[in-house]
mmCIF file of C-alpha atoms in Angstrom:
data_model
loop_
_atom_site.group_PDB
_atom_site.id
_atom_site.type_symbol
_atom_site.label_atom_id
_atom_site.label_comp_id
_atom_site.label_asym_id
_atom_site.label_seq_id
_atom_site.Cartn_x
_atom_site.Cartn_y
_atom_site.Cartn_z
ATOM 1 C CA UNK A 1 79.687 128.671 244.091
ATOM 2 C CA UNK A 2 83.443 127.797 243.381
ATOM 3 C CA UNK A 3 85.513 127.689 245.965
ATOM 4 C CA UNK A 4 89.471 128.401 246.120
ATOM 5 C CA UNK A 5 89.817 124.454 246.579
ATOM 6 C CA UNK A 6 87.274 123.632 243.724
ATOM 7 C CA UNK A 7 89.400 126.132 241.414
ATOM 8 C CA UNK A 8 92.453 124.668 242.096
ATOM 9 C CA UNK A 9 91.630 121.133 241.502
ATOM 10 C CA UNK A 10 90.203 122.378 237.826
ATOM 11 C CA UNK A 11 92.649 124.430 237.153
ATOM 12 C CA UNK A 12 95.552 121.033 238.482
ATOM 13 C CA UNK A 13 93.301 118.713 236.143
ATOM 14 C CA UNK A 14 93.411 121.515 233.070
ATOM 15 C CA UNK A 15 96.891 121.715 233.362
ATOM 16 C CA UNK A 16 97.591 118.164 233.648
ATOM 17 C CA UNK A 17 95.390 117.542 230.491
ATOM 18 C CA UNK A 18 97.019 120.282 228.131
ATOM 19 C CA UNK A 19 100.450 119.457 229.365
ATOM 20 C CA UNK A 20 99.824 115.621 228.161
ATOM 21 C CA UNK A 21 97.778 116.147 225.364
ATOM 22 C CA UNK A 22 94.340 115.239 226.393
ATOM 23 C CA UNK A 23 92.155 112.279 227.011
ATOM 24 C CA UNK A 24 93.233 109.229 225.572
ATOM 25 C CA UNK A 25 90.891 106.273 224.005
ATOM 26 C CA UNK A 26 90.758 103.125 226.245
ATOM 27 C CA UNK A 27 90.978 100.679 223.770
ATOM 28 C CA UNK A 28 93.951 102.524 221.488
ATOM 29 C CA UNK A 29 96.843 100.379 222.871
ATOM 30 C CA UNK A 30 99.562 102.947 220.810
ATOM 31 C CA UNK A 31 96.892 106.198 221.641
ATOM 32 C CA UNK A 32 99.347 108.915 222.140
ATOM 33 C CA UNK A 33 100.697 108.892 225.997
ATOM 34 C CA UNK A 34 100.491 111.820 227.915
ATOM 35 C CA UNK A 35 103.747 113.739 228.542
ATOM 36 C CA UNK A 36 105.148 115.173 231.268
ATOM 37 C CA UNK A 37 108.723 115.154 232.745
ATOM 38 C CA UNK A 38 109.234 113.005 235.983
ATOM 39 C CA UNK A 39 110.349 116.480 237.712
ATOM 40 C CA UNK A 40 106.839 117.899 237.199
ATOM 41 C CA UNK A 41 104.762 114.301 237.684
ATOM 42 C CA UNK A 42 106.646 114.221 241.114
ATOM 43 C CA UNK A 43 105.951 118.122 241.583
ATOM 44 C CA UNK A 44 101.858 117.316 240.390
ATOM 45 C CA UNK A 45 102.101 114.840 243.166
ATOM 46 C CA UNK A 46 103.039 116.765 245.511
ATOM 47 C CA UNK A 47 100.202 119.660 245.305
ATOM 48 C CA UNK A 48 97.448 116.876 244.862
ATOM 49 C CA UNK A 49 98.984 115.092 248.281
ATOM 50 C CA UNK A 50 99.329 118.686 249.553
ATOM 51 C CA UNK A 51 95.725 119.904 248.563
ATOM 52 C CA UNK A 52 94.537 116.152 250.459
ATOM 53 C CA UNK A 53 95.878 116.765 253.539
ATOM 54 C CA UNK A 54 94.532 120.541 253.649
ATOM 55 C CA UNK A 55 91.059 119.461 252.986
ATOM 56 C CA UNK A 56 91.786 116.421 255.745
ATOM 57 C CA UNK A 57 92.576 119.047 258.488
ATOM 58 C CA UNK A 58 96.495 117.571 258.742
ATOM 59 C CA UNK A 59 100.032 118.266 258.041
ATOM 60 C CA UNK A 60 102.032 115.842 256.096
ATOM 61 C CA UNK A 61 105.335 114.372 257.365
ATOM 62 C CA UNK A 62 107.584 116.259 253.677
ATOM 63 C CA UNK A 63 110.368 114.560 254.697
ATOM 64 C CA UNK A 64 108.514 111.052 254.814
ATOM 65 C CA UNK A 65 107.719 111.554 250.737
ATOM 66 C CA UNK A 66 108.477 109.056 248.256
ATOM 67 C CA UNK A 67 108.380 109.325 244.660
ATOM 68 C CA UNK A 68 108.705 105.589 243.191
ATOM 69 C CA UNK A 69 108.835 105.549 239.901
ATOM 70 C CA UNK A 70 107.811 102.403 237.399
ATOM 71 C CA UNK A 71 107.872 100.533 234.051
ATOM 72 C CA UNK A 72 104.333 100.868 232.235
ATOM 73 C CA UNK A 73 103.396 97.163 231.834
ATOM 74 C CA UNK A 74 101.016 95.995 229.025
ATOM 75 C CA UNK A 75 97.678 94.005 229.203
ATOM 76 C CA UNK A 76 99.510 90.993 228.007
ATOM 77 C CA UNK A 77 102.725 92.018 230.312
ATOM 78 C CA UNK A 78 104.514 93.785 228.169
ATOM 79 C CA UNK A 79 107.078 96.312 228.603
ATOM 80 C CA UNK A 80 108.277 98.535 226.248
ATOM 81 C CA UNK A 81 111.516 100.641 226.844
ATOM 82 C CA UNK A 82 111.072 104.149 225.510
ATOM 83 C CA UNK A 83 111.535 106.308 228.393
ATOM 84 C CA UNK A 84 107.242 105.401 229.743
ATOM 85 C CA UNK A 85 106.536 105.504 233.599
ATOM 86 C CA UNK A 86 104.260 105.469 235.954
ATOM 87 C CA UNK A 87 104.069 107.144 239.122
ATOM 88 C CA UNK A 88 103.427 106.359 242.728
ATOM 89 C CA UNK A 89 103.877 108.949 245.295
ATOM 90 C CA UNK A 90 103.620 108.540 248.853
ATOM 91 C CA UNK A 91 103.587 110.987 251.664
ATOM 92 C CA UNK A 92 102.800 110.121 255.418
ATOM 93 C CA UNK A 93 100.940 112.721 258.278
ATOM 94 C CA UNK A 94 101.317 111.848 261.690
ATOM 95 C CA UNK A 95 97.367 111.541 262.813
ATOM 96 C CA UNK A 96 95.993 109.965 265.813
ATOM 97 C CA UNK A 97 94.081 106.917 265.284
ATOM 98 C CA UNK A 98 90.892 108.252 267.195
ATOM 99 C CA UNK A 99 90.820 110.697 263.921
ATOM 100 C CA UNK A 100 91.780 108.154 261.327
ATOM 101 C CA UNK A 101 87.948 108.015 260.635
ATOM 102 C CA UNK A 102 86.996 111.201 260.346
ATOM 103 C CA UNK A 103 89.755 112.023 258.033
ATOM 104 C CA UNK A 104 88.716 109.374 256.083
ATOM 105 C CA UNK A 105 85.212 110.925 256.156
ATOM 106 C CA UNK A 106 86.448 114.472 255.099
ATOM 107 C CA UNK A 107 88.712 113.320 252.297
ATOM 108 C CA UNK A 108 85.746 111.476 250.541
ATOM 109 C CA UNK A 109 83.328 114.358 250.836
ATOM 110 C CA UNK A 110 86.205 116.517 249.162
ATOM 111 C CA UNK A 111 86.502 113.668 246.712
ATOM 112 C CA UNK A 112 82.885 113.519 245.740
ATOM 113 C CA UNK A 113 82.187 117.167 245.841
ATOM 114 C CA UNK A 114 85.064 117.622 243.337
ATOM 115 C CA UNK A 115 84.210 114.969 240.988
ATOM 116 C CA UNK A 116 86.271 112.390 241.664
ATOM 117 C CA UNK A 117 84.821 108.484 241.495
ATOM 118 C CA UNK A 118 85.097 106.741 245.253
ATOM 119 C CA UNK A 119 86.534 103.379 244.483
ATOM 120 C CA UNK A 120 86.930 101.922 247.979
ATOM 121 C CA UNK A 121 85.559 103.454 251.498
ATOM 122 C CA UNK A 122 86.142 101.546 255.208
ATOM 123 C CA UNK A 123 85.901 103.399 258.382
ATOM 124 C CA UNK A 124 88.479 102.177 261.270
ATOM 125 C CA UNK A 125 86.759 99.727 263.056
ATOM 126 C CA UNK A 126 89.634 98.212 265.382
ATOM 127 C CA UNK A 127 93.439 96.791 264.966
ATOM 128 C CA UNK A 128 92.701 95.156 261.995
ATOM 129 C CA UNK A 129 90.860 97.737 259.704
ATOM 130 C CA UNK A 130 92.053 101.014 258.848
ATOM 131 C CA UNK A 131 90.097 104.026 257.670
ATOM 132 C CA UNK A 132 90.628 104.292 254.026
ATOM 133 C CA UNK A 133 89.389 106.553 251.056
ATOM 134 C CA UNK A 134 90.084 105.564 247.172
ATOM 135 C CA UNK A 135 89.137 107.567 244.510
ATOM 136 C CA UNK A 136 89.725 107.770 240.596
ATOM 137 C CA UNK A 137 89.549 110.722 238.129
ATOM 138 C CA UNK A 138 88.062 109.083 234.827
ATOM 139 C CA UNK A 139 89.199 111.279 232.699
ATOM 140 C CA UNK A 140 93.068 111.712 233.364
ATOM 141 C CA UNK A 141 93.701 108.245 234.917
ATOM 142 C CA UNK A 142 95.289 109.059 237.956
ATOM 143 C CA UNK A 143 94.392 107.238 241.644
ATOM 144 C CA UNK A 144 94.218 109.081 244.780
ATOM 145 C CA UNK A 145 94.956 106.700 248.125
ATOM 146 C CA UNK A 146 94.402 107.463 251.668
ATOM 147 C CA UNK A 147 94.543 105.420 254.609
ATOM 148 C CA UNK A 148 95.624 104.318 257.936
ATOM 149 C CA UNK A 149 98.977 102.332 258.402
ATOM 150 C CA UNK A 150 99.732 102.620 262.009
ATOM 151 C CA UNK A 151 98.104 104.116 264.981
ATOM 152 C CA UNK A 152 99.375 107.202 264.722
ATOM 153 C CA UNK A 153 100.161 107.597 260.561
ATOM 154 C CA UNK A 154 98.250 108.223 258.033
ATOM 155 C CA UNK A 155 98.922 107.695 254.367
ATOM 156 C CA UNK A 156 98.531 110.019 251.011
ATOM 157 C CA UNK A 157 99.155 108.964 247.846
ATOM 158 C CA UNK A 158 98.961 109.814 244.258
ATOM 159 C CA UNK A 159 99.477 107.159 241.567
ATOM 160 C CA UNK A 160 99.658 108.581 237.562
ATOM 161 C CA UNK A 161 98.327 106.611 234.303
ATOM 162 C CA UNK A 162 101.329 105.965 232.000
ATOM 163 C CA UNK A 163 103.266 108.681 230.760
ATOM 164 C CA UNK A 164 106.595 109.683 228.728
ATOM 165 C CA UNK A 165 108.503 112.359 229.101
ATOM 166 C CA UNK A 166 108.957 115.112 226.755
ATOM 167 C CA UNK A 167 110.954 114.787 223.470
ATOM 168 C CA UNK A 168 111.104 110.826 223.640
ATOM 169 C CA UNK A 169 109.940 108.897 220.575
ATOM 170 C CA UNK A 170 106.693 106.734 222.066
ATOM 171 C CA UNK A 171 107.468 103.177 221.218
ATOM 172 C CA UNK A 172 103.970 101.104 219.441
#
């Protein structure tokens, strides 16, 4: 059965794929990068932090958002300046700690039952853990984070493989 959730997060990853050309090889250091504009990476972002919290049971804090944009850097620390980036996007929902866990339960079911690969799981325990959810798509690169930062916030993030924007020359 697809749901309305399930075809939106095909339908997000389609997009995201045909806007930046497809799957790249992982061992083709000057593979073709995918393109997309900052404006619509930070707008991608923004549905996939939107879509998190909806499937989390929360409202996030819009005005808390971040977009930080960064240099792609190289296995060997290199950075090459032809217009490349990377994204990380942060967004914050105030959430009671007594439901920092259960969030954290609810966004990795939604995760796994969309296809996404968990790549780090803790339940709150007290003070010093947080309740925390990461998960990887495989195929388009990007990182989804959630977690606890305070007693009362809770954190979504999106972080994007390397990109360039449209129309610049992509650098070997």
């Amino acid at each position: 059965m697809v749901t309305a959730r399930s075809a939106w997060c095909t339908l997000s990853v389609t997009a995201l794929l045909l806007t930046t050309g497809g799957c790249m090889s992982d061992d083709g250091k000057n593979d073709p990068l995918p393109r997309l504009s900052k404006e619509r990476a930070t707008s991608w972002a923004e549905e996939h932090t939107a879509r998190m919290a909806e499937a989390a049971g929360v409202e996030l804090d819009r005005q808390s958002a971040e977009p930080v944009f960064e240099d792609c850097v190289g296995r060997n620390d290199e950075v090459v300046h032809d217009g490349r980036y990377s994204l990380y996007y942060t967004v914050y929902a105030e959430v009671p700690r007594q439901r920092h866990t259960e969030v954290a339960r609810r966004l990795r079911a939604d995760f796994e039952k969309e296809g996404f690969r968990i790549t780090g799981y803790r339940e709150y325990q007290d003070d010093h853990y947080t309740a925390l959810v990461d998960a990887r798509d495989d195929d388009t690169r990007f990182t989804l984070a959630t977690g606890s930062v305070s007693p009362t916030r809770y954190l979504f993030s999106v972080r994007t493989p390397c990109m360039i924007p449209p129309g610049a020359t992509q650098q070997p």
